[in-house]
Amino acid sequence: MRKSPSIIIAATFLFTTFMNLVGQPMDSSVLSKEKNGFTDEGIDEIKREIKELSYSVDRLEKENDNLAGIASTIISWSGIIFTIFSVILIIVSIYTGVQITKIREIKKDLESLYSKAEKEIVRHSQEIKELKDKFEIEKKKSLSILFPLIEGQWYFYHGNYDKALKAFQKAKEIEPTHPKIIRNLYRILAQMGRVEEAISELERLNKEYPTNKMIKYRLAQAYRRNNQLDVAEEIIKNLALEGKFDRALYEYGTILLFLKKYKQAEQCLKEANRQLLISESNTKHWVYINLAIAQIASGNVEKGLINAAIMIDKVENMLKKTPRHPHLLLNLGFAQLLVDGKNGDGFSNIEKAIDNHLPVEFAKSMKIKVQILKEVNFVMKHGKKVVNILESYIKENRE
């Protein structure tokens, strides 16, 4: 049986996307390369490819009613099916130690094994049937959930939070208990101002998965957005200081910044960047902006402005790929104003962020940061105008 390259690509993409749903936007290098990236048309093409994969699998199942044929069908599925199929081989006691990666050898061996083990297969036919039924359920669920996940990550990456929210809500209808789907869904809800709802669901998830670091991070973040800084600190402190988890260090540093413990916040945010370099070989713009504020507020203005300039460079490169992203525009504008507008029109970028439906919690957070700088007597260009436009936007979007 010969499979076309397009089906192999679709199967690989299905497995990779389904098994690697993350709380972060998709890697920009995957999504946005001009020649190889996924445009809106590219997403439609992916859908067509995966539908074709589904049709091919269904046809193969009808045409092949023996074990060798079923094996070929399973090999055409995503990687998760390989694992389940190995369970069949163990249950029927006809083969062990299969090297799943050697596809050609597997097909040859299975054809031989089938001719020698027909009686054993018949004896365990019920177990095989039950597992095949599970395969079918898993396959259909994987295909149905794939599209909203692609769309959710795509829209989130481009800063279209309304459409991302709808896509993740659709994914939750298909798989209502999956922690990664729920975590992403309620992250967006918290950012859009539905903080109490997000906290309720994330608390439930935290009890169900008490060792999941990303759930704790999102829960602490939601409490911080709800101005419950003491609760947020209690949730995240140990994971940051003892666990050295990069996101926890960032969140704890941000909590300390809002608590006006600027020196501690600076050290925590520096460590967040160090851990990000270890775990991801890269640093994040959202760490640099809070680090810059902590340093300016603690009196180390020169270093703070250097880090603001680093953030400007990072965000400008990101905006080449997602030019309407409201959070990126907001952070860019703020950093440009920090360095006195020498790197572009900061206030204009903040206005663009608002025009592109900036999540209200980002506006609230930025207002706090501007007020911190005012309290330490740092003169930021257009500081009063920024506060006024953010306050108006927050009032308009208040539930």
GROMACS .gro file of C-alpha atoms in nm:
model
  399
    1MET     CA    1   0.000   0.000   0.000
    2ARG     CA    2   0.154   0.333  -0.106
    3LYS     CA    3   0.058   0.655   0.068
    4SER     CA    4   0.093   0.994  -0.097
    5PRO     CA    5   0.330   1.253   0.058
    6SER     CA    6   0.036   1.486   0.122
    7ILE     CA    7  -0.134   1.225   0.343
    8ILE     CA    8   0.188   1.161   0.534
    9ILE     CA    9   0.231   1.536   0.590
   10ALA     CA   10  -0.129   1.569   0.707
   11ALA     CA   11  -0.092   1.274   0.947
   12THR     CA   12   0.228   1.419   1.091
   13PHE     CA   13   0.069   1.760   1.132
   14LEU     CA   14  -0.238   1.609   1.299
   15PHE     CA   15  -0.031   1.423   1.555
   16THR     CA   16   0.206   1.713   1.625
   17THR     CA   17  -0.074   1.965   1.671
   18PHE     CA   18  -0.297   1.742   1.882
   19MET     CA   19  -0.020   1.622   2.115
   20ASN     CA   20   0.152   1.960   2.157
   21LEU     CA   21  -0.130   2.200   2.240
   22VAL     CA   22   0.047   2.474   2.444
   23GLY     CA   23  -0.044   2.756   2.649
   24GLN     CA   24   0.163   2.982   2.435
   25PRO     CA   25   0.109   3.112   2.085
   26MET     CA   26   0.250   2.890   1.810
   27ASP     CA   27   0.614   2.942   1.733
   28SER     CA   28   0.641   3.230   1.488
   29SER     CA   29   0.900   3.042   1.284
   30VAL     CA   30   0.638   2.776   1.212
   31LEU     CA   31   0.350   3.005   1.137
   32SER     CA   32   0.487   3.303   0.957
   33LYS     CA   33   0.766   3.226   0.714
   34GLU     CA   34   0.666   3.386   0.386
   35LYS     CA   35   0.746   3.084   0.170
   36ASN     CA   36   0.662   2.798   0.405
   37GLY     CA   37   0.422   2.944   0.662
   38PHE     CA   38   0.052   2.886   0.722
   39THR     CA   39  -0.152   3.169   0.578
   40ASP     CA   40  -0.531   3.176   0.602
   41GLU     CA   41  -0.532   2.990   0.270
   42GLY     CA   42  -0.277   2.751   0.418
   43ILE     CA   43  -0.513   2.655   0.698
   44ASP     CA   44  -0.782   2.572   0.442
   45GLU     CA   45  -0.532   2.356   0.255
   46ILE     CA   46  -0.442   2.172   0.577
   47LYS     CA   47  -0.810   2.103   0.637
   48ARG     CA   48  -0.848   1.959   0.289
   49GLU     CA   49  -0.541   1.740   0.337
   50ILE     CA   50  -0.666   1.600   0.667
   51LYS     CA   51  -1.011   1.534   0.527
   52GLU     CA   52  -0.843   1.344   0.248
   53LEU     CA   53  -0.650   1.147   0.510
   54SER     CA   54  -0.977   1.057   0.683
   55TYR     CA   55  -1.133   0.939   0.358
   56SER     CA   56  -0.824   0.731   0.277
   57VAL     CA   57  -0.829   0.562   0.615
   58ASP     CA   58  -1.199   0.478   0.585
   59ARG     CA   59  -1.142   0.330   0.237
   60LEU     CA   60  -0.849   0.121   0.359
   61GLU     CA   61  -1.056  -0.023   0.642
   62LYS     CA   62  -1.328  -0.133   0.399
   63GLU     CA   63  -1.080  -0.286   0.156
   64ASN     CA   64  -0.874  -0.478   0.412
   65ASP     CA   65  -1.035  -0.719   0.654
   66ASN     CA   66  -0.726  -0.911   0.769
   67LEU     CA   67  -0.459  -0.824   1.022
   68ALA     CA   68  -0.200  -0.722   0.764
   69GLY     CA   69  -0.448  -0.485   0.603
   70ILE     CA   70  -0.551  -0.344   0.939
   71ALA     CA   71  -0.183  -0.293   1.025
   72SER     CA   72  -0.131  -0.093   0.705
   73THR     CA   73  -0.434   0.116   0.790
   74ILE     CA   74  -0.306   0.185   1.138
   75ILE     CA   75   0.035   0.283   1.005
   76SER     CA   76  -0.141   0.548   0.796
   77TRP     CA   77  -0.286   0.702   1.112
   78SER     CA   78  -0.124   0.941   1.358
   79GLY     CA   79   0.151   0.836   1.598
   80ILE     CA   80  -0.083   0.777   1.890
   81ILE     CA   81  -0.235   0.483   1.702
   82PHE     CA   82   0.104   0.312   1.674
   83THR     CA   83   0.118   0.291   2.053
   84ILE     CA   84  -0.233   0.148   2.080
   85PHE     CA   85  -0.166  -0.104   1.803
   86SER     CA   86   0.135  -0.239   1.993
   87VAL     CA   87  -0.109  -0.319   2.275
   88ILE     CA   88  -0.306  -0.540   2.036
   89LEU     CA   89   0.006  -0.738   1.955
   90ILE     CA   90   0.076  -0.797   2.322
   91ILE     CA   91  -0.285  -0.894   2.400
   92VAL     CA   92  -0.300  -1.158   2.127
   93SER     CA   93   0.041  -1.289   2.236
   94ILE     CA   94   0.168  -1.325   1.881
   95TYR     CA   95   0.457  -1.083   1.880
   96THR     CA   96   0.662  -0.874   2.125
   97GLY     CA   97   0.947  -0.634   2.095
   98VAL     CA   98   0.817  -0.469   1.778
   99GLN     CA   99   1.027  -0.175   1.664
  100ILE     CA  100   0.748   0.057   1.565
  101THR     CA  101   0.977   0.293   1.379
  102LYS     CA  102   1.069   0.024   1.126
  103ILE     CA  103   0.749   0.046   0.927
  104ARG     CA  104   0.852  -0.180   0.643
  105GLU     CA  105   0.965  -0.455   0.877
  106ILE     CA  106   0.642  -0.430   1.074
  107LYS     CA  107   0.428  -0.476   0.764
  108LYS     CA  108   0.631  -0.775   0.649
  109ASP     CA  109   0.629  -0.937   0.993
  110LEU     CA  110   0.257  -0.881   1.042
  111GLU     CA  111   0.173  -1.049   0.713
  112SER     CA  112   0.375  -1.352   0.821
  113LEU     CA  113   0.239  -1.351   1.175
  114TYR     CA  114  -0.119  -1.342   1.055
  115SER     CA  115  -0.082  -1.666   0.862
  116LYS     CA  116   0.062  -1.839   1.171
  117ALA     CA  117  -0.168  -1.700   1.436
  118GLU     CA  118  -0.522  -1.709   1.298
  119LYS     CA  119  -0.654  -1.927   1.583
  120GLU     CA  120  -0.506  -1.697   1.846
  121ILE     CA  121  -0.655  -1.393   1.679
  122VAL     CA  122  -1.001  -1.551   1.665
  123ARG     CA  123  -0.976  -1.640   2.035
  124HIS     CA  124  -0.912  -1.276   2.119
  125SER     CA  125  -1.140  -1.125   1.857
  126GLN     CA  126  -1.354  -0.947   2.116
  127GLU     CA  127  -1.054  -0.769   2.267
  128ILE     CA  128  -0.942  -0.665   1.921
  129LYS     CA  129  -1.290  -0.542   1.831
  130GLU     CA  130  -1.310  -0.331   2.148
  131LEU     CA  131  -0.973  -0.177   2.077
  132LYS     CA  132  -1.066  -0.107   1.716
  133ASP     CA  133  -1.379   0.071   1.839
  134LYS     CA  134  -1.157   0.283   2.062
  135PHE     CA  135  -0.935   0.358   1.762
  136GLU     CA  136  -1.234   0.486   1.570
  137ILE     CA  137  -1.344   0.711   1.856
  138GLU     CA  138  -0.991   0.845   1.900
  139LYS     CA  139  -0.950   0.907   1.528
  140LYS     CA  140  -1.278   1.096   1.494
  141LYS     CA  141  -1.215   1.302   1.807
  142SER     CA  142  -0.862   1.389   1.690
  143LEU     CA  143  -0.988   1.505   1.350
  144SER     CA  144  -1.281   1.702   1.490
  145ILE     CA  145  -1.078   1.877   1.758
  146LEU     CA  146  -0.788   1.959   1.529
  147PHE     CA  147  -0.955   2.240   1.335
  148PRO     CA  148  -1.063   2.456   1.632
  149LEU     CA  149  -0.721   2.410   1.789
  150ILE     CA  150  -0.542   2.523   1.475
  151GLU     CA  151  -0.775   2.822   1.450
  152GLY     CA  152  -0.750   2.903   1.821
  153GLN     CA  153  -0.370   2.906   1.819
  154TRP     CA  154  -0.362   3.092   1.489
  155TYR     CA  155  -0.595   3.369   1.604
  156PHE     CA  156  -0.423   3.395   1.943
  157TYR     CA  157  -0.084   3.426   1.774
  158HIS     CA  158  -0.216   3.713   1.565
  159GLY     CA  159  -0.382   3.881   1.865
  160ASN     CA  160  -0.741   3.820   1.754
  161TYR     CA  161  -0.858   3.719   2.101
  162ASP     CA  162  -1.232   3.720   2.024
  163LYS     CA  163  -1.195   3.457   1.749
  164ALA     CA  164  -0.937   3.263   1.952
  165LEU     CA  165  -1.184   3.244   2.241
  166LYS     CA  166  -1.460   3.107   2.016
  167ALA     CA  167  -1.224   2.844   1.872
  168PHE     CA  168  -1.112   2.722   2.215
  169GLN     CA  169  -1.474   2.717   2.334
  170LYS     CA  170  -1.555   2.491   2.041
  171ALA     CA  171  -1.259   2.266   2.130
  172LYS     CA  172  -1.386   2.245   2.487
  173GLU     CA  173  -1.726   2.126   2.362
  174ILE     CA  174  -1.550   1.834   2.191
  175GLU     CA  175  -1.307   1.757   2.477
  176PRO     CA  176  -1.454   1.928   2.787
  177THR     CA  177  -1.206   1.792   3.044
  178HIS     CA  178  -0.874   1.834   2.865
  179PRO     CA  179  -0.657   2.048   3.098
  180LYS     CA  180  -0.457   2.217   2.821
  181ILE     CA  181  -0.768   2.325   2.632
  182ILE     CA  182  -0.932   2.457   2.949
  183ARG     CA  183  -0.612   2.632   3.057
  184ASN     CA  184  -0.585   2.818   2.725
  185LEU     CA  185  -0.955   2.900   2.723
  186TYR     CA  186  -0.955   3.054   3.068
  187ARG     CA  187  -0.630   3.239   3.009
  188ILE     CA  188  -0.810   3.427   2.731
  189LEU     CA  189  -1.121   3.479   2.945
  190ALA     CA  190  -0.906   3.627   3.224
  191GLN     CA  191  -0.734   3.859   2.979
  192MET     CA  192  -1.069   3.977   2.848
  193GLY     CA  193  -1.198   4.066   3.194
  194ARG     CA  194  -1.392   3.752   3.290
  195VAL     CA  195  -1.151   3.692   3.575
  196GLU     CA  196  -1.383   3.541   3.835
  197GLU     CA  197  -1.500   3.279   3.587
  198ALA     CA  198  -1.141   3.198   3.495
  199ILE     CA  199  -1.037   3.167   3.860
  200SER     CA  200  -1.322   2.927   3.936
  201GLU     CA  201  -1.229   2.690   3.653
  202LEU     CA  202  -0.853   2.715   3.710
  203GLU     CA  203  -0.900   2.640   4.082
  204ARG     CA  204  -1.088   2.326   3.986
  205LEU     CA  205  -0.810   2.228   3.746
  206ASN     CA  206  -0.544   2.298   4.008
  207LYS     CA  207  -0.711   2.056   4.248
  208GLU     CA  208  -0.740   1.792   3.978
  209TYR     CA  209  -0.382   1.837   3.853
  210PRO     CA  210  -0.190   1.970   4.156
  211THR     CA  211   0.155   1.918   4.001
  212ASN     CA  212   0.079   2.094   3.670
  213LYS     CA  213   0.305   2.401   3.663
  214MET     CA  214   0.125   2.583   3.382
  215ILE     CA  215  -0.210   2.558   3.561
  216LYS     CA  216  -0.058   2.711   3.875
  217TYR     CA  217   0.099   2.985   3.665
  218ARG     CA  218  -0.231   3.071   3.496
  219LEU     CA  219  -0.417   3.057   3.827
  220ALA     CA  220  -0.172   3.295   3.997
  221GLN     CA  221  -0.191   3.523   3.694
  222ALA     CA  222  -0.572   3.529   3.714
  223TYR     CA  223  -0.563   3.619   4.085
  224ARG     CA  224  -0.312   3.897   4.009
  225ARG     CA  225  -0.544   4.033   3.741
  226ASN     CA  226  -0.820   4.027   4.005
  227ASN     CA  227  -0.595   4.238   4.232
  228GLN     CA  228  -0.563   3.952   4.485
  229LEU     CA  229  -0.187   3.979   4.503
  230ASP     CA  230  -0.148   3.796   4.834
  231VAL     CA  231  -0.332   3.489   4.701
  232ALA     CA  232  -0.138   3.499   4.375
  233GLU     CA  233   0.192   3.519   4.564
  234GLU     CA  234   0.105   3.220   4.782
  235ILE     CA  235   0.023   3.005   4.477
  236ILE     CA  236   0.334   3.085   4.274
  237LYS     CA  237   0.615   3.167   4.519
  238ASN     CA  238   0.750   2.815   4.580
  239LEU     CA  239   0.724   2.718   4.214
  240ALA     CA  240   0.928   3.027   4.130
  241LEU     CA  241   1.195   3.028   4.401
  242GLU     CA  242   1.237   2.654   4.456
  243GLY     CA  243   1.114   2.508   4.128
  244LYS     CA  244   1.285   2.776   3.913
  245PHE     CA  245   1.002   2.745   3.659
  246ASP     CA  246   1.051   3.029   3.409
  247ARG     CA  247   0.683   3.134   3.386
  248ALA     CA  248   0.647   3.120   3.764
  249LEU     CA  249   0.954   3.342   3.805
  250TYR     CA  250   0.804   3.593   3.562
  251GLU     CA  251   0.467   3.591   3.737
  252TYR     CA  252   0.618   3.617   4.085
  253GLY     CA  253   0.842   3.902   3.964
  254THR     CA  254   0.536   4.082   3.827
  255ILE     CA  255   0.348   4.034   4.156
  256LEU     CA  256   0.647   4.176   4.345
  257LEU     CA  257   0.655   4.469   4.102
  258PHE     CA  258   0.289   4.544   4.173
  259LEU     CA  259   0.359   4.509   4.547
  260LYS     CA  260   0.630   4.774   4.497
  261LYS     CA  261   0.911   4.540   4.602
  262TYR     CA  262   1.123   4.657   4.315
  263LYS     CA  263   1.465   4.507   4.399
  264GLN     CA  264   1.313   4.163   4.460
  265ALA     CA  265   1.111   4.195   4.141
  266GLU     CA  266   1.425   4.280   3.945
  267GLN     CA  267   1.612   3.971   4.070
  268CYS     CA  268   1.316   3.745   4.001
  269LEU     CA  269   1.270   3.875   3.647
  270LYS     CA  270   1.641   3.841   3.573
  271GLU     CA  271   1.621   3.479   3.684
  272ALA     CA  272   1.314   3.429   3.465
  273ASN     CA  273   1.519   3.530   3.162
  274ARG     CA  274   1.804   3.299   3.265
  275GLN     CA  275   1.568   3.004   3.299
  276LEU     CA  276   1.403   3.086   2.965
  277LEU     CA  277   1.745   3.072   2.801
  278ILE     CA  278   1.795   2.727   2.953
  279SER     CA  279   1.451   2.590   2.867
  280GLU     CA  280   1.378   2.761   2.535
  281SER     CA  281   1.711   2.912   2.425
  282ASN     CA  282   1.539   3.249   2.407
  283THR     CA  283   1.412   3.534   2.622
  284LYS     CA  284   1.067   3.695   2.614
  285HIS     CA  285   0.965   4.053   2.548
  286TRP     CA  286   0.713   4.050   2.833
  287VAL     CA  287   0.992   3.976   3.082
  288TYR     CA  288   1.204   4.268   2.955
  289ILE     CA  289   0.928   4.526   2.989
  290ASN     CA  290   0.857   4.442   3.354
  291LEU     CA  291   1.230   4.415   3.426
  292ALA     CA  292   1.281   4.763   3.281
  293ILE     CA  293   1.007   4.906   3.506
  294ALA     CA  294   1.147   4.733   3.816
  295GLN     CA  295   1.494   4.869   3.745
  296ILE     CA  296   1.374   5.222   3.679
  297ALA     CA  297   1.158   5.214   3.993
  298SER     CA  298   1.452   5.092   4.205
  299GLY     CA  299   1.673   5.373   4.077
  300ASN     CA  300   1.870   5.185   3.816
  301VAL     CA  301   1.733   5.394   3.529
  302GLU     CA  302   2.018   5.333   3.284
  303LYS     CA  303   1.982   4.954   3.293
  304GLY     CA  304   1.605   4.987   3.278
  305LEU     CA  305   1.622   5.191   2.957
  306ILE     CA  306   1.867   4.940   2.806
  307ASN     CA  307   1.618   4.660   2.870
  308ALA     CA  308   1.336   4.871   2.729
  309ALA     CA  309   1.541   4.914   2.410
  310ILE     CA  310   1.601   4.536   2.394
  311MET     CA  311   1.227   4.483   2.419
  312ILE     CA  312   1.161   4.734   2.141
  313ASP     CA  313   1.391   4.542   1.909
  314LYS     CA  314   1.225   4.210   1.993
  315VAL     CA  315   0.870   4.338   1.948
  316GLU     CA  316   0.941   4.524   1.625
  317ASN     CA  317   1.067   4.198   1.474
  318MET     CA  318   0.756   4.015   1.595
  319LEU     CA  319   0.525   4.282   1.455
  320LYS     CA  320   0.668   4.225   1.108
  321LYS     CA  321   0.481   3.894   1.119
  322THR     CA  322   0.174   4.000   1.318
  323PRO     CA  323   0.139   4.377   1.257
  324ARG     CA  324  -0.203   4.415   1.421
  325HIS     CA  325  -0.129   4.229   1.745
  326PRO     CA  326  -0.271   4.457   2.020
  327HIS     CA  327  -0.056   4.334   2.309
  328LEU     CA  328   0.264   4.372   2.109
  329LEU     CA  329   0.160   4.721   1.996
  330LEU     CA  330   0.081   4.819   2.355
  331ASN     CA  331   0.418   4.701   2.489
  332LEU     CA  332   0.604   4.858   2.198
  333GLY     CA  333   0.434   5.193   2.248
  334PHE     CA  334   0.499   5.188   2.622
  335ALA     CA  335   0.869   5.104   2.577
  336GLN     CA  336   0.907   5.373   2.311
  337LEU     CA  337   0.767   5.628   2.554
  338LEU     CA  338   1.007   5.506   2.822
  339VAL     CA  339   1.303   5.591   2.601
  340ASP     CA  340   1.149   5.934   2.529
  341GLY     CA  341   1.010   5.850   2.188
  342LYS     CA  342   1.349   5.815   2.024
  343ASN     CA  343   1.253   5.480   1.871
  344GLY     CA  344   0.918   5.572   1.719
  345ASP     CA  345   0.576   5.715   1.803
  346GLY     CA  346   0.487   5.531   2.123
  347PHE     CA  347   0.151   5.695   2.188
  348SER     CA  348   0.036   5.620   1.835
  349ASN     CA  349   0.114   5.251   1.888
  350ILE     CA  350  -0.087   5.247   2.210
  351GLU     CA  351  -0.381   5.395   2.017
  352LYS     CA  352  -0.339   5.123   1.752
  353ALA     CA  353  -0.345   4.858   2.024
  354ILE     CA  354  -0.677   4.991   2.150
  355ASP     CA  355  -0.818   5.012   1.798
  356ASN     CA  356  -0.728   4.644   1.751
  357HIS     CA  357  -0.942   4.533   2.050
  358LEU     CA  358  -0.682   4.521   2.325
  359PRO     CA  359  -0.797   4.282   2.604
  360VAL     CA  360  -0.911   4.499   2.892
  361GLU     CA  361  -0.685   4.330   3.149
  362PHE     CA  362  -0.378   4.429   2.947
  363ALA     CA  363  -0.499   4.789   2.962
  364LYS     CA  364  -0.543   4.766   3.341
  365SER     CA  365  -0.198   4.616   3.385
  366MET     CA  366  -0.036   4.887   3.173
  367LYS     CA  367  -0.212   5.158   3.371
  368ILE     CA  368  -0.060   5.017   3.692
  369LYS     CA  369   0.287   5.022   3.534
  370VAL     CA  370   0.251   5.385   3.428
  371GLN     CA  371   0.137   5.475   3.780
  372ILE     CA  372   0.441   5.298   3.931
  373LEU     CA  373   0.672   5.516   3.722
  374LYS     CA  374   0.481   5.827   3.825
  375GLU     CA  375   0.517   5.736   4.193
  376VAL     CA  376   0.896   5.708   4.161
  377ASN     CA  377   0.906   6.043   3.978
  378PHE     CA  378   1.015   5.901   3.644
  379VAL     CA  379   0.894   6.135   3.372
  380MET     CA  380   0.754   5.932   3.084
  381LYS     CA  381   0.665   6.109   2.761
  382HIS     CA  382   0.285   6.147   2.725
  383GLY     CA  383   0.238   5.970   3.062
  384LYS     CA  384  -0.081   6.159   3.147
  385LYS     CA  385  -0.229   6.100   2.799
  386VAL     CA  386  -0.155   5.728   2.828
  387VAL     CA  387  -0.335   5.704   3.163
  388ASN     CA  388  -0.635   5.895   3.028
  389ILE     CA  389  -0.674   5.681   2.715
  390LEU     CA  390  -0.634   5.359   2.915
  391GLU     CA  391  -0.888   5.472   3.177
  392SER     CA  392  -1.142   5.558   2.907
  393TYR     CA  393  -1.091   5.221   2.740
  394ILE     CA  394  -1.123   5.031   3.068
  395LYS     CA  395  -1.446   5.217   3.150
  396GLU     CA  396  -1.593   5.141   2.807
  397ASN     CA  397  -1.516   4.769   2.842
  398ARG     CA  398  -1.624   4.725   3.203
  399GLU     CA  399  -1.877   4.442   3.240
   0.00000   0.00000   0.00000
